Amino acid sequence: MRLDKLLANMGHGSRKDVKTLVKKKRVTVNDSLVKDSGMKIVPEKDMVKVDGTLVEYKPFIYLMMNKPPGYISATEDRHDKTVVDILSPDHQHYKPFPVGRLDKDTEGLLLLTNDGRLAHQLLSPKKDVEKTYYARISGIVTDKDVEAFASGLTLDDGYEAKPAKLRIISSGEQSEIEVVITEGKFHQVKRMFEAVGKKVVYLKRLNMGELTLDELLGLGEYRELNPEELNYCQSIK
Ligand code: URA
């Protein structure tokens, strides 16, 4: 890998900025002063320092966000703000993308990473990764709905959804529920409730596999995954 690419990836500015750092004699590789910012290095082996401080090579980034409403789960959008816009330039630098989509009005757990293999595993229909949502539903959710979810609903386009676990938290004019699904079809939870004649008025994702939304994260806040969460991500790759 080129030294300027590594340093740019690790947040030391653009390749041009790196060139300036090198010119100012601020960069060493294995304790020798660098002359050419385009020199080839082996990131796992070579010791790169800027101003005497070791630059740790991290090719991947894993972020947990509490997605706020009003943002699109994409890297760019012509009309709306995206979840990537929320990230600091240091994090944007890694070019992370959201793993799966939450609707614009949906809140809660969203993983952002540049690790395509992990994203693929988490989203693969074969893996049956469980996703738990909390929702408020307009209308009374009944045990009959619980049974219908458990036996697999047919959605508006004829798609047969896999069985889902529906738990009623409270039932009334507006009901509160938790639902666990293993798929991620477009508007899946909303369409499942439409299939039983009800409307989702608020939706928040709480879990994805073994990742649980950190309650300390306010809407629009995010943090890097902790070692335990990273272990889970490595385990399913
Ligand atoms: N199901 C939905 O309907 N919307 C989401 O954002 C996620 C799951």
mmCIF file of C-alpha atoms and ligand atoms in Angstrom:
data_model
loop_
_atom_site.group_PDB
_atom_site.id
_atom_site.type_symbol
_atom_site.label_atom_id
_atom_site.label_comp_id
_atom_site.label_asym_id
_atom_site.label_seq_id
_atom_site.Cartn_x
_atom_site.Cartn_y
_atom_site.Cartn_z
ATOM 1 C CA MET A 1 0.000 0.000 0.000
ATOM 2 C CA ARG A 2 1.188 3.551 -0.670
ATOM 3 C CA LEU A 3 2.196 5.479 2.423
ATOM 4 C CA ASP A 4 0.109 8.515 1.427
ATOM 5 C CA LYS A 5 -2.968 6.311 1.038
ATOM 6 C CA LEU A 6 -2.498 4.791 4.473
ATOM 7 C CA LEU A 7 -2.008 8.158 6.135
ATOM 8 C CA ALA A 8 -4.937 9.677 4.283
ATOM 9 C CA ASN A 9 -7.113 6.714 5.327
ATOM 10 C CA MET A 10 -6.030 7.133 8.927
ATOM 11 C CA GLY A 11 -7.197 10.728 8.946
ATOM 12 C CA HIS A 12 -4.022 12.671 8.136
ATOM 13 C CA GLY A 13 -5.674 14.747 5.427
ATOM 14 C CA SER A 14 -5.588 14.344 1.673
ATOM 15 C CA ARG A 15 -2.680 12.818 -0.225
ATOM 16 C CA LYS A 16 -1.535 16.381 -0.897
ATOM 17 C CA ASP A 17 -1.577 17.111 2.844
ATOM 18 C CA VAL A 18 0.486 13.968 3.405
ATOM 19 C CA LYS A 19 3.014 15.194 0.850
ATOM 20 C CA THR A 20 3.370 18.384 2.862
ATOM 21 C CA LEU A 21 3.854 16.394 6.083
ATOM 22 C CA VAL A 22 6.609 14.404 4.380
ATOM 23 C CA LYS A 23 8.262 17.556 3.042
ATOM 24 C CA LYS A 24 8.282 18.973 6.561
ATOM 25 C CA LYS A 25 10.129 15.820 7.708
ATOM 26 C CA ARG A 26 7.338 14.839 10.090
ATOM 27 C CA VAL A 27 6.873 11.259 8.838
ATOM 28 C CA THR A 28 9.060 8.204 9.507
ATOM 29 C CA VAL A 29 8.796 4.575 8.439
ATOM 30 C CA ASN A 30 10.643 2.148 10.712
ATOM 31 C CA ASP A 31 12.300 5.212 12.245
ATOM 32 C CA SER A 32 13.799 6.416 8.934
ATOM 33 C CA LEU A 33 12.750 9.777 7.595
ATOM 34 C CA VAL A 34 10.447 9.461 4.581
ATOM 35 C CA LYS A 35 11.400 11.245 1.337
ATOM 36 C CA ASP A 36 8.687 9.977 -0.980
ATOM 37 C CA SER A 37 5.059 10.134 0.190
ATOM 38 C CA GLY A 38 4.188 7.534 -2.450
ATOM 39 C CA MET A 39 6.588 4.923 -1.079
ATOM 40 C CA LYS A 40 5.218 1.412 -0.703
ATOM 41 C CA ILE A 41 4.717 0.016 2.775
ATOM 42 C CA VAL A 42 3.261 -3.109 4.349
ATOM 43 C CA PRO A 43 0.682 -1.700 6.795
ATOM 44 C CA GLU A 44 0.631 -4.767 9.076
ATOM 45 C CA LYS A 45 4.427 -4.777 9.382
ATOM 46 C CA ASP A 46 5.964 -1.358 8.858
ATOM 47 C CA MET A 47 6.024 1.140 11.708
ATOM 48 C CA VAL A 48 4.689 4.468 10.461
ATOM 49 C CA LYS A 49 4.980 7.510 12.709
ATOM 50 C CA VAL A 50 3.810 11.096 12.359
ATOM 51 C CA ASP A 51 5.605 13.510 14.707
ATOM 52 C CA GLY A 52 6.958 10.474 16.537
ATOM 53 C CA THR A 53 3.485 9.011 17.200
ATOM 54 C CA LEU A 54 2.741 5.554 15.854
ATOM 55 C CA VAL A 55 -0.065 5.471 13.285
ATOM 56 C CA GLU A 56 -2.226 2.441 13.949
ATOM 57 C CA TYR A 57 -3.490 0.835 10.773
ATOM 58 C CA LYS A 58 -7.226 0.149 10.926
ATOM 59 C CA PRO A 59 -8.707 -0.802 7.564
ATOM 60 C CA PHE A 60 -12.275 -1.169 8.816
ATOM 61 C CA ILE A 61 -14.629 0.904 10.853
ATOM 62 C CA TYR A 62 -17.728 -0.294 12.700
ATOM 63 C CA LEU A 63 -20.170 2.274 14.038
ATOM 64 C CA MET A 64 -23.423 1.902 15.947
ATOM 65 C CA MET A 65 -25.866 4.764 15.434
ATOM 66 C CA ASN A 66 -29.203 5.618 16.975
ATOM 67 C CA LYS A 67 -30.725 6.733 13.692
ATOM 68 C CA PRO A 68 -32.847 9.846 13.994
ATOM 69 C CA PRO A 69 -36.035 10.280 11.945
ATOM 70 C CA GLY A 70 -35.726 12.413 8.821
ATOM 71 C CA TYR A 71 -32.522 10.821 7.559
ATOM 72 C CA ILE A 72 -32.111 8.426 4.651
ATOM 73 C CA SER A 73 -30.199 5.157 5.147
ATOM 74 C CA ALA A 74 -27.811 5.711 2.247
ATOM 75 C CA THR A 75 -24.427 7.249 1.563
ATOM 76 C CA GLU A 76 -25.848 10.069 -0.558
ATOM 77 C CA ASP A 77 -29.192 11.429 -1.608
ATOM 78 C CA ARG A 78 -30.241 14.219 -3.932
ATOM 79 C CA HIS A 79 -32.949 15.631 -1.684
ATOM 80 C CA ASP A 80 -32.464 14.485 1.877
ATOM 81 C CA LYS A 81 -29.825 14.277 4.538
ATOM 82 C CA THR A 82 -28.289 10.835 4.913
ATOM 83 C CA VAL A 83 -27.054 8.949 7.968
ATOM 84 C CA VAL A 84 -23.504 9.321 6.635
ATOM 85 C CA ASP A 85 -23.876 13.121 6.773
ATOM 86 C CA ILE A 86 -24.153 12.754 10.559
ATOM 87 C CA LEU A 87 -20.667 11.250 10.842
ATOM 88 C CA SER A 88 -17.580 13.323 11.590
ATOM 89 C CA PRO A 89 -15.102 13.810 8.713
ATOM 90 C CA ASP A 90 -12.718 11.431 10.519
ATOM 91 C CA HIS A 91 -15.306 8.680 10.320
ATOM 92 C CA GLN A 92 -16.560 9.612 6.857
ATOM 93 C CA HIS A 93 -13.016 9.140 5.710
ATOM 94 C CA TYR A 94 -13.427 5.376 5.914
ATOM 95 C CA LYS A 95 -16.345 5.561 3.493
ATOM 96 C CA PRO A 96 -18.777 3.635 5.688
ATOM 97 C CA PHE A 97 -22.227 2.686 4.471
ATOM 98 C CA PRO A 98 -25.331 1.639 6.396
ATOM 99 C CA VAL A 99 -25.897 -2.099 6.763
ATOM 100 C CA GLY A 100 -29.438 -2.438 5.464
ATOM 101 C CA ARG A 101 -32.032 0.263 5.391
ATOM 102 C CA LEU A 102 -34.241 1.827 7.976
ATOM 103 C CA ASP A 103 -37.048 3.958 6.541
ATOM 104 C CA LYS A 104 -36.682 7.725 6.697
ATOM 105 C CA ASP A 105 -39.118 7.911 9.643
ATOM 106 C CA THR A 106 -37.700 4.866 11.485
ATOM 107 C CA GLU A 107 -35.376 5.318 14.449
ATOM 108 C CA GLY A 108 -32.921 3.127 16.257
ATOM 109 C CA LEU A 109 -30.072 0.729 15.730
ATOM 110 C CA LEU A 110 -28.141 1.193 12.524
ATOM 111 C CA LEU A 111 -24.725 -0.278 11.891
ATOM 112 C CA LEU A 112 -22.393 1.615 9.572
ATOM 113 C CA THR A 113 -19.239 -0.006 8.275
ATOM 114 C CA ASN A 114 -16.934 -0.253 5.283
ATOM 115 C CA ASP A 115 -16.632 -4.010 5.843
ATOM 116 C CA GLY A 116 -18.554 -5.426 2.897
ATOM 117 C CA ARG A 117 -18.150 -9.009 4.040
ATOM 118 C CA LEU A 118 -19.775 -8.301 7.384
ATOM 119 C CA ALA A 119 -22.621 -6.380 5.757
ATOM 120 C CA HIS A 120 -23.203 -9.269 3.392
ATOM 121 C CA GLN A 121 -23.379 -11.789 6.252
ATOM 122 C CA LEU A 122 -25.696 -9.662 8.368
ATOM 123 C CA LEU A 123 -28.055 -9.107 5.451
ATOM 124 C CA SER A 124 -27.910 -12.572 3.907
ATOM 125 C CA PRO A 125 -31.372 -14.190 3.958
ATOM 126 C CA LYS A 126 -29.634 -17.507 4.601
ATOM 127 C CA LYS A 127 -28.232 -16.293 7.914
ATOM 128 C CA ASP A 128 -31.636 -15.534 9.483
ATOM 129 C CA VAL A 129 -30.191 -12.705 11.587
ATOM 130 C CA GLU A 130 -32.924 -11.636 14.011
ATOM 131 C CA LYS A 131 -33.951 -8.003 14.087
ATOM 132 C CA THR A 132 -36.102 -6.725 16.935
ATOM 133 C CA TYR A 133 -38.301 -3.673 16.539
ATOM 134 C CA TYR A 134 -40.391 -1.727 19.014
ATOM 135 C CA ALA A 135 -43.488 -0.203 17.443
ATOM 136 C CA ARG A 136 -46.597 1.724 18.273
ATOM 137 C CA ILE A 137 -49.594 0.590 16.283
ATOM 138 C CA SER A 138 -52.805 2.455 15.711
ATOM 139 C CA GLY A 139 -55.537 0.049 16.782
ATOM 140 C CA ILE A 140 -55.845 -2.936 19.067
ATOM 141 C CA VAL A 141 -53.251 -5.657 18.496
ATOM 142 C CA THR A 142 -54.707 -9.033 19.429
ATOM 143 C CA ASP A 143 -53.568 -12.596 20.092
ATOM 144 C CA LYS A 144 -54.969 -13.427 16.661
ATOM 145 C CA ASP A 145 -52.376 -11.056 15.173
ATOM 146 C CA VAL A 146 -49.670 -12.808 17.210
ATOM 147 C CA GLU A 147 -50.761 -16.116 15.658
ATOM 148 C CA ALA A 148 -50.913 -14.622 12.151
ATOM 149 C CA PHE A 149 -47.357 -13.261 12.516
ATOM 150 C CA ALA A 150 -46.181 -16.644 13.838
ATOM 151 C CA SER A 151 -47.610 -18.587 10.929
ATOM 152 C CA GLY A 152 -46.229 -16.195 8.267
ATOM 153 C CA LEU A 153 -48.135 -13.340 6.661
ATOM 154 C CA THR A 154 -48.740 -12.688 2.989
ATOM 155 C CA LEU A 155 -47.719 -9.121 2.127
ATOM 156 C CA ASP A 156 -49.405 -6.759 -0.360
ATOM 157 C CA ASP A 157 -47.265 -7.949 -3.278
ATOM 158 C CA GLY A 158 -47.956 -11.626 -2.557
ATOM 159 C CA TYR A 159 -44.642 -12.177 -0.759
ATOM 160 C CA GLU A 160 -44.896 -14.820 1.972
ATOM 161 C CA ALA A 161 -43.075 -13.436 4.982
ATOM 162 C CA LYS A 162 -41.240 -15.861 7.209
ATOM 163 C CA PRO A 163 -42.782 -16.494 10.644
ATOM 164 C CA ALA A 164 -42.201 -13.595 13.031
ATOM 165 C CA LYS A 165 -42.436 -13.316 16.807
ATOM 166 C CA LEU A 166 -44.905 -10.652 17.878
ATOM 167 C CA ARG A 167 -45.186 -9.677 21.533
ATOM 168 C CA ILE A 168 -47.883 -7.341 22.773
ATOM 169 C CA ILE A 169 -46.596 -4.880 25.369
ATOM 170 C CA SER A 170 -49.909 -3.031 25.716
ATOM 171 C CA SER A 171 -53.076 -3.098 23.702
ATOM 172 C CA GLY A 172 -55.497 -0.218 23.275
ATOM 173 C CA GLU A 173 -56.440 2.541 20.886
ATOM 174 C CA GLN A 174 -52.717 2.696 20.292
ATOM 175 C CA SER A 175 -50.876 -0.558 21.016
ATOM 176 C CA GLU A 176 -47.240 -1.106 21.843
ATOM 177 C CA ILE A 177 -45.489 -4.190 20.537
ATOM 178 C CA GLU A 178 -42.143 -5.809 19.919
ATOM 179 C CA VAL A 179 -41.623 -7.861 16.814
ATOM 180 C CA VAL A 180 -38.700 -10.058 15.810
ATOM 181 C CA ILE A 181 -38.151 -10.691 12.104
ATOM 182 C CA THR A 182 -35.356 -12.420 10.227
ATOM 183 C CA GLU A 183 -35.864 -10.653 6.908
ATOM 184 C CA GLY A 184 -35.372 -7.113 5.694
ATOM 185 C CA LYS A 185 -37.810 -6.551 2.875
ATOM 186 C CA PHE A 186 -38.781 -2.995 1.943
ATOM 187 C CA HIS A 187 -41.116 -1.579 4.655
ATOM 188 C CA GLN A 188 -41.332 -5.084 6.076
ATOM 189 C CA VAL A 189 -42.770 -4.373 9.539
ATOM 190 C CA LYS A 190 -45.172 -1.747 8.241
ATOM 191 C CA ARG A 191 -46.396 -4.085 5.526
ATOM 192 C CA MET A 192 -46.796 -6.967 7.971
ATOM 193 C CA PHE A 193 -49.112 -4.831 10.075
ATOM 194 C CA GLU A 194 -50.964 -3.670 6.971
ATOM 195 C CA ALA A 195 -51.551 -7.367 6.228
ATOM 196 C CA VAL A 196 -53.532 -7.604 9.485
ATOM 197 C CA GLY A 197 -55.298 -4.284 8.814
ATOM 198 C CA LYS A 198 -53.243 -2.091 11.143
ATOM 199 C CA LYS A 199 -50.907 0.845 10.838
ATOM 200 C CA VAL A 200 -47.455 1.386 12.326
ATOM 201 C CA VAL A 201 -47.260 4.925 13.687
ATOM 202 C CA TYR A 202 -43.803 4.705 15.272
ATOM 203 C CA LEU A 203 -40.974 2.265 14.604
ATOM 204 C CA LYS A 204 -37.615 1.811 16.258
ATOM 205 C CA ARG A 205 -35.055 -0.963 15.807
ATOM 206 C CA LEU A 206 -33.635 -2.306 19.051
ATOM 207 C CA ASN A 207 -31.484 -5.288 18.034
ATOM 208 C CA MET A 208 -29.733 -6.798 15.078
ATOM 209 C CA GLY A 209 -28.291 -10.226 15.797
ATOM 210 C CA GLU A 210 -26.357 -9.811 19.049
ATOM 211 C CA LEU A 211 -25.992 -6.077 18.618
ATOM 212 C CA THR A 212 -28.256 -4.092 20.931
ATOM 213 C CA LEU A 213 -28.917 -0.389 20.611
ATOM 214 C CA ASP A 214 -26.870 1.390 23.284
ATOM 215 C CA GLU A 215 -29.388 3.236 25.448
ATOM 216 C CA LEU A 216 -26.843 5.952 26.115
ATOM 217 C CA LEU A 217 -26.945 7.005 22.466
ATOM 218 C CA GLY A 218 -29.403 9.823 21.878
ATOM 219 C CA LEU A 219 -31.045 10.220 18.483
ATOM 220 C CA GLY A 220 -28.362 11.018 15.907
ATOM 221 C CA GLU A 221 -25.528 9.905 18.184
ATOM 222 C CA TYR A 222 -23.155 7.096 17.360
ATOM 223 C CA ARG A 223 -20.085 5.321 18.653
ATOM 224 C CA GLU A 224 -17.559 2.711 17.553
ATOM 225 C CA LEU A 225 -18.440 -0.891 18.441
ATOM 226 C CA ASN A 226 -16.900 -2.157 21.671
ATOM 227 C CA PRO A 227 -14.630 -5.255 21.710
ATOM 228 C CA GLU A 228 -17.497 -7.619 22.579
ATOM 229 C CA GLU A 229 -19.629 -6.312 19.716
ATOM 230 C CA LEU A 230 -16.642 -6.531 17.373
ATOM 231 C CA ASN A 231 -16.128 -10.157 18.400
ATOM 232 C CA TYR A 232 -19.701 -10.921 17.424
ATOM 233 C CA CYS A 233 -19.152 -9.261 14.038
ATOM 234 C CA GLN A 234 -15.986 -11.281 13.466
ATOM 235 C CA SER A 235 -17.777 -14.489 14.514
ATOM 236 C CA ILE A 236 -20.434 -14.237 11.820
ATOM 237 C CA LYS A 237 -18.062 -13.347 8.939
HETATM 238 N N1 URA B 1 -39.638 -2.365 8.617
HETATM 239 C C1 URA B 1 -40.192 -1.226 8.187
HETATM 240 O O1 URA B 1 -41.324 -1.202 7.798
HETATM 241 N N2 URA B 1 -39.415 -0.129 8.176
HETATM 242 C C2 URA B 1 -38.150 -0.111 8.624
HETATM 243 O O2 URA B 1 -37.507 0.934 8.625
HETATM 244 C C3 URA B 1 -37.594 -1.306 9.079
HETATM 245 C C4 URA B 1 -38.346 -2.427 9.062
#
